[in-house]
Amino acid sequence: MKRKIIEKHKQGVRVMDLCRQHGGAASSNVKAAEEFVKHFAKLIEAEGYVPQQVSNCDETGLFWRKILKRTYMMAEEKSMPGHKPMKDRLTLVLCASVSGDCKVKPLIVYHSENPRAFNTLKVTNENLQDMWRANPKAWVTRDIFVQWVNMFIGPANKKYLTENNLPLRALLVLDDVPAHLPNLANNILEEFKL
């Protein structure tokens, strides 16, 4: 939302109009976002990072079996006894460099370690092009996130920086969800502490 507000502001939309559109929060969001952008740009410049050394990581939830609110279901089906809408969820975590040419294999968290579809298709976790983990609520835990950082982000960044003759320094931008440890650097394997 902050990015959309900033873009509208850059295009000339007045702060007062943004406040009306976004319920008054736009003024403080615009100022906070502008301050963050300035602070982050100074950090990047002061530390000498290039876009290939800066990566962003974020997660999203996908309710892949949830019935839409607007659907062509009969009214009787919605009110049947025992009917509960499906809410199967998986969480997908993606990471890529700012330049876009270093993409890390995604992390997928589902409530089952070995779904039936895997057995039917004879798929194992090792065959997948991503990291598949299980959690009863399909959430990314701190342990799962640290595993992913050490198994995929660290090696991918080190390989990419080495192949492109860049200094072995990387900056990983994260939001403040509980799974992202504030002291993540303490949990990274020594070989990936760039």
Tab-separated table of N, CA and C in Angstrom, residues 41-122:
chain	number	residue	atom	x	y	z
A	41	ALA	N	18.557	4.383	0.877
A	41	ALA	CA	19.451	4.814	-0.206
A	41	ALA	C	20.802	5.268	0.364
A	42	LYS	N	20.779	5.974	1.497
A	42	LYS	CA	22.039	6.401	2.133
A	42	LYS	C	22.842	5.195	2.600
A	43	LEU	N	22.167	4.208	3.166
A	43	LEU	CA	22.841	2.999	3.624
A	43	LEU	C	23.512	2.275	2.465
A	44	ILE	N	22.781	2.102	1.371
A	44	ILE	CA	23.318	1.412	0.187
A	44	ILE	C	24.542	2.154	-0.347
A	45	GLU	N	24.427	3.475	-0.431
A	45	GLU	CA	25.540	4.274	-0.948
A	45	GLU	C	26.744	4.253	0.001
A	46	ALA	N	26.478	4.399	1.298
A	46	ALA	CA	27.571	4.434	2.279
A	46	ALA	C	28.320	3.110	2.337
A	47	GLU	N	27.601	2.000	2.217
A	47	GLU	CA	28.219	0.674	2.304
A	47	GLU	C	28.766	0.198	0.959
A	48	GLY	N	28.415	0.891	-0.130
A	48	GLY	CA	28.951	0.549	-1.445
A	48	GLY	C	28.334	-0.681	-2.095
A	49	TYR	N	27.086	-0.968	-1.780
A	49	TYR	CA	26.417	-2.116	-2.403
A	49	TYR	C	25.970	-1.773	-3.816
A	50	VAL	N	25.998	-2.773	-4.691
A	50	VAL	CA	25.434	-2.650	-6.039
A	50	VAL	C	24.158	-3.491	-6.073
A	51	PRO	N	23.256	-3.272	-7.033
A	51	PRO	CA	21.985	-4.009	-7.065
A	51	PRO	C	22.127	-5.533	-7.045
A	52	GLN	N	23.225	-6.044	-7.597
A	52	GLN	CA	23.426	-7.498	-7.603
A	52	GLN	C	23.715	-8.041	-6.209
A	53	GLN	N	24.114	-7.188	-5.275
A	53	GLN	CA	24.443	-7.620	-3.921
A	53	GLN	C	23.274	-7.463	-2.950
A	54	VAL	N	22.198	-6.847	-3.389
A	54	VAL	CA	21.037	-6.610	-2.525
A	54	VAL	C	19.898	-7.513	-2.967
A	55	SER	N	19.358	-8.278	-2.015
A	55	SER	CA	18.243	-9.180	-2.309
A	55	SER	C	17.058	-8.846	-1.424
A	56	ASN	N	15.868	-9.107	-1.931
A	56	ASN	CA	14.638	-8.911	-1.173
A	56	ASN	C	13.960	-10.259	-1.005
A	57	CYS	N	13.411	-10.493	0.161
A	57	CYS	CA	12.752	-11.753	0.470
A	57	CYS	C	11.389	-11.443	1.059
A	58	ASP	N	10.351	-12.122	0.573
A	58	ASP	CA	9.011	-11.910	1.113
A	58	ASP	C	8.197	-13.173	0.944
A	59	GLU	N	7.131	-13.267	1.723
A	59	GLU	CA	6.290	-14.452	1.677
A	59	GLU	C	4.841	-14.065	1.401
A	60	THR	N	4.115	-15.030	0.868
A	60	THR	CA	2.703	-14.834	0.602
A	60	THR	C	1.960	-16.127	0.876
A	61	GLY	N	0.711	-16.005	1.278
A	61	GLY	CA	-0.117	-17.181	1.527
A	61	GLY	C	-1.028	-17.426	0.337
A	62	LEU	N	-1.231	-18.673	0.035
A	62	LEU	CA	-2.119	-19.036	-1.075
A	62	LEU	C	-3.156	-20.026	-0.556
A	63	PHE	N	-4.429	-19.617	-0.562
A	63	PHE	CA	-5.533	-20.493	-0.191
A	63	PHE	C	-6.025	-21.132	-1.480
A	64	TRP	N	-5.407	-22.220	-1.845
A	64	TRP	CA	-5.614	-22.787	-3.171
A	64	TRP	C	-6.916	-23.549	-3.331
A	65	ARG	N	-7.620	-23.874	-2.263
A	65	ARG	CA	-8.890	-24.578	-2.400
A	65	ARG	C	-10.058	-23.783	-1.848
A	66	LYS	N	-9.854	-22.552	-1.524
A	66	LYS	CA	-10.908	-21.734	-0.934
A	66	LYS	C	-11.939	-21.383	-2.002
A	67	ILE	N	-13.192	-21.532	-1.633
A	67	ILE	CA	-14.277	-21.207	-2.551
A	67	ILE	C	-14.450	-19.700	-2.569
A	68	LEU	N	-14.593	-19.150	-3.747
A	68	LEU	CA	-14.789	-17.715	-3.894
A	68	LEU	C	-16.127	-17.303	-3.301
A	69	LYS	N	-16.209	-16.045	-2.839
A	69	LYS	CA	-17.481	-15.557	-2.306
A	69	LYS	C	-18.507	-15.449	-3.422
A	70	ARG	N	-18.052	-15.103	-4.591
A	70	ARG	CA	-18.948	-15.005	-5.745
A	70	ARG	C	-18.707	-16.211	-6.632
A	71	THR	N	-19.617	-17.155	-6.556
A	71	THR	CA	-19.481	-18.352	-7.351
A	71	THR	C	-20.863	-18.856	-7.714
A	72	TYR	N	-20.933	-19.742	-8.681
A	72	TYR	CA	-22.213	-20.286	-9.096
A	72	TYR	C	-22.503	-21.579	-8.345
A	73	MET	N	-22.660	-21.454	-7.028
A	73	MET	CA	-23.057	-22.581	-6.197
A	73	MET	C	-24.513	-22.432	-5.857
A	74	MET	N	-25.194	-23.533	-5.761
A	74	MET	CA	-26.589	-23.461	-5.356
A	74	MET	C	-26.669	-23.036	-3.898
A	75	ALA	N	-27.713	-22.310	-3.564
A	75	ALA	CA	-27.879	-21.844	-2.190
A	75	ALA	C	-27.948	-23.014	-1.228
A	76	GLU	N	-28.544	-24.139	-1.679
A	76	GLU	CA	-28.656	-25.316	-0.805
A	76	GLU	C	-27.275	-25.861	-0.439
A	77	GLU	N	-26.338	-25.801	-1.389
A	77	GLU	CA	-25.003	-26.337	-1.130
A	77	GLU	C	-24.286	-25.542	-0.048
A	78	LYS	N	-24.490	-24.222	-0.038
A	78	LYS	CA	-23.830	-23.387	0.951
A	78	LYS	C	-24.402	-23.610	2.342
A	79	SER	N	-25.670	-23.958	2.415
A	79	SER	CA	-26.303	-24.094	3.724
A	79	SER	C	-26.465	-25.540	4.159
A	80	MET	N	-25.799	-26.449	3.483
A	80	MET	CA	-25.892	-27.858	3.862
A	80	MET	C	-25.275	-28.067	5.241
A	81	PRO	N	-25.893	-28.967	6.053
A	81	PRO	CA	-25.314	-29.227	7.373
A	81	PRO	C	-23.895	-29.797	7.232
A	82	GLY	N	-23.011	-29.307	8.052
A	82	GLY	CA	-21.643	-29.811	8.029
A	82	GLY	C	-20.789	-29.219	6.931
A	83	HIS	N	-21.347	-28.336	6.109
A	83	HIS	CA	-20.558	-27.741	5.023
A	83	HIS	C	-19.619	-26.690	5.604
A	84	LYS	N	-18.378	-26.855	5.330
A	84	LYS	CA	-17.367	-25.895	5.767
A	84	LYS	C	-16.472	-25.603	4.572
A	85	PRO	N	-16.341	-24.328	4.218
A	85	PRO	CA	-15.511	-24.021	3.046
A	85	PRO	C	-14.072	-24.490	3.240
A	86	MET	N	-13.482	-25.000	2.173
A	86	MET	CA	-12.106	-25.466	2.209
A	86	MET	C	-11.176	-24.265	2.340
A	87	LYS	N	-10.183	-24.397	3.178
A	87	LYS	CA	-9.222	-23.314	3.359
A	87	LYS	C	-7.800	-23.860	3.304
A	88	ASP	N	-7.558	-24.818	2.427
A	88	ASP	CA	-6.208	-25.344	2.315
A	88	ASP	C	-5.268	-24.220	1.916
A	89	ARG	N	-4.225	-24.083	2.690
A	89	ARG	CA	-3.299	-22.975	2.503
A	89	ARG	C	-1.888	-23.507	2.334
A	90	LEU	N	-1.116	-22.791	1.571
A	90	LEU	CA	0.317	-23.006	1.553
A	90	LEU	C	0.976	-21.638	1.567
A	91	THR	N	2.173	-21.612	2.080
A	91	THR	CA	2.919	-20.359	2.135
A	91	THR	C	4.098	-20.472	1.192
A	92	LEU	N	4.292	-19.448	0.403
A	92	LEU	CA	5.352	-19.398	-0.586
A	92	LEU	C	6.280	-18.243	-0.227
A	93	VAL	N	7.577	-18.532	-0.135
A	93	VAL	CA	8.572	-17.498	0.173
A	93	VAL	C	9.515	-17.383	-1.021
A	94	LEU	N	9.669	-16.163	-1.510
A	94	LEU	CA	10.499	-15.907	-2.689
A	94	LEU	C	11.625	-14.943	-2.331
A	95	CYS	N	12.728	-15.078	-3.045
A	95	CYS	CA	13.874	-14.200	-2.817
A	95	CYS	C	14.608	-14.004	-4.141
A	96	ALA	N	14.957	-12.759	-4.434
A	96	ALA	CA	15.713	-12.447	-5.648
A	96	ALA	C	16.522	-11.177	-5.426
A	97	SER	N	17.564	-11.031	-6.230
A	97	SER	CA	18.377	-9.815	-6.139
A	97	SER	C	17.602	-8.648	-6.740
A	98	VAL	N	17.989	-7.451	-6.343
A	98	VAL	CA	17.338	-6.247	-6.861
A	98	VAL	C	17.516	-6.166	-8.375
A	99	SER	N	18.655	-6.629	-8.874
A	99	SER	CA	18.896	-6.604	-10.318
A	99	SER	C	18.018	-7.627	-11.041
A	100	GLY	N	17.499	-8.611	-10.316
A	100	GLY	CA	16.587	-9.596	-10.898
A	100	GLY	C	17.254	-10.790	-11.545
A	101	ASP	N	18.574	-10.833	-11.565
A	101	ASP	CA	19.235	-11.942	-12.252
A	101	ASP	C	19.746	-13.030	-11.304
A	102	CYS	N	19.500	-12.906	-10.024
A	102	CYS	CA	19.832	-13.968	-9.062
A	102	CYS	C	18.554	-14.320	-8.310
A	103	LYS	N	17.940	-15.423	-8.724
A	103	LYS	CA	16.690	-15.863	-8.094
A	103	LYS	C	16.968	-17.124	-7.297
A	104	VAL	N	16.520	-17.129	-6.055
A	104	VAL	CA	16.732	-18.266	-5.154
A	104	VAL	C	15.554	-19.217	-5.283
A	105	LYS	N	15.838	-20.519	-5.154
A	105	LYS	CA	14.756	-21.502	-5.200
A	105	LYS	C	13.756	-21.181	-4.100
A	106	PRO	N	12.453	-21.209	-4.420
A	106	PRO	CA	11.449	-20.813	-3.427
A	106	PRO	C	11.308	-21.815	-2.285
A	107	LEU	N	10.752	-21.326	-1.205
A	107	LEU	CA	10.399	-22.144	-0.049
A	107	LEU	C	8.887	-22.277	-0.042
A	108	ILE	N	8.397	-23.504	0.047
A	108	ILE	CA	6.957	-23.751	0.127
A	108	ILE	C	6.689	-24.491	1.430
A	109	VAL	N	5.740	-23.966	2.210
A	109	VAL	CA	5.355	-24.612	3.465
A	109	VAL	C	3.887	-24.989	3.360
A	110	TYR	N	3.631	-26.280	3.593
A	110	TYR	CA	2.275	-26.834	3.512
A	110	TYR	C	2.015	-27.602	4.800
A	111	HIS	N	0.793	-27.980	5.050
A	111	HIS	CA	0.506	-28.673	6.307
A	111	HIS	C	0.911	-30.146	6.279
A	112	SER	N	1.243	-30.669	5.114
A	112	SER	CA	1.622	-32.076	5.000
A	112	SER	C	3.015	-32.201	4.394
A	113	GLU	N	3.834	-33.069	4.980
A	113	GLU	CA	5.186	-33.295	4.451
A	113	GLU	C	5.139	-34.046	3.129
A	114	ASN	N	4.229	-35.000	3.022
A	114	ASN	CA	4.090	-35.807	1.797
A	114	ASN	C	2.625	-35.877	1.374
A	115	PRO	N	2.131	-34.897	0.637
A	115	PRO	CA	0.745	-34.931	0.187
A	115	PRO	C	0.473	-36.151	-0.698
A	116	ARG	N	-0.780	-36.561	-0.746
A	116	ARG	CA	-1.145	-37.732	-1.548
A	116	ARG	C	-0.727	-37.589	-3.004
A	117	ALA	N	-0.823	-36.390	-3.516
A	117	ALA	CA	-0.450	-36.170	-4.921
A	117	ALA	C	1.007	-36.539	-5.154
A	118	PHE	N	1.869	-36.297	-4.158
A	118	PHE	CA	3.272	-36.677	-4.286
A	118	PHE	C	3.412	-38.180	-4.432
A	119	ASN	N	2.675	-38.925	-3.609
A	119	ASN	CA	2.743	-40.387	-3.678
A	119	ASN	C	2.230	-40.906	-5.010
A	120	THR	N	1.109	-40.348	-5.475
A	120	THR	CA	0.528	-40.771	-6.740
A	120	THR	C	1.487	-40.542	-7.897
A	121	LEU	N	2.155	-39.404	-7.894
A	121	LEU	CA	3.070	-39.045	-8.985
A	121	LEU	C	4.510	-39.477	-8.718
A	122	LYS	N	4.711	-40.164	-7.593
A	122	LYS	CA	6.040	-40.644	-7.201
A	122	LYS	C	7.062	-39.506	-7.132
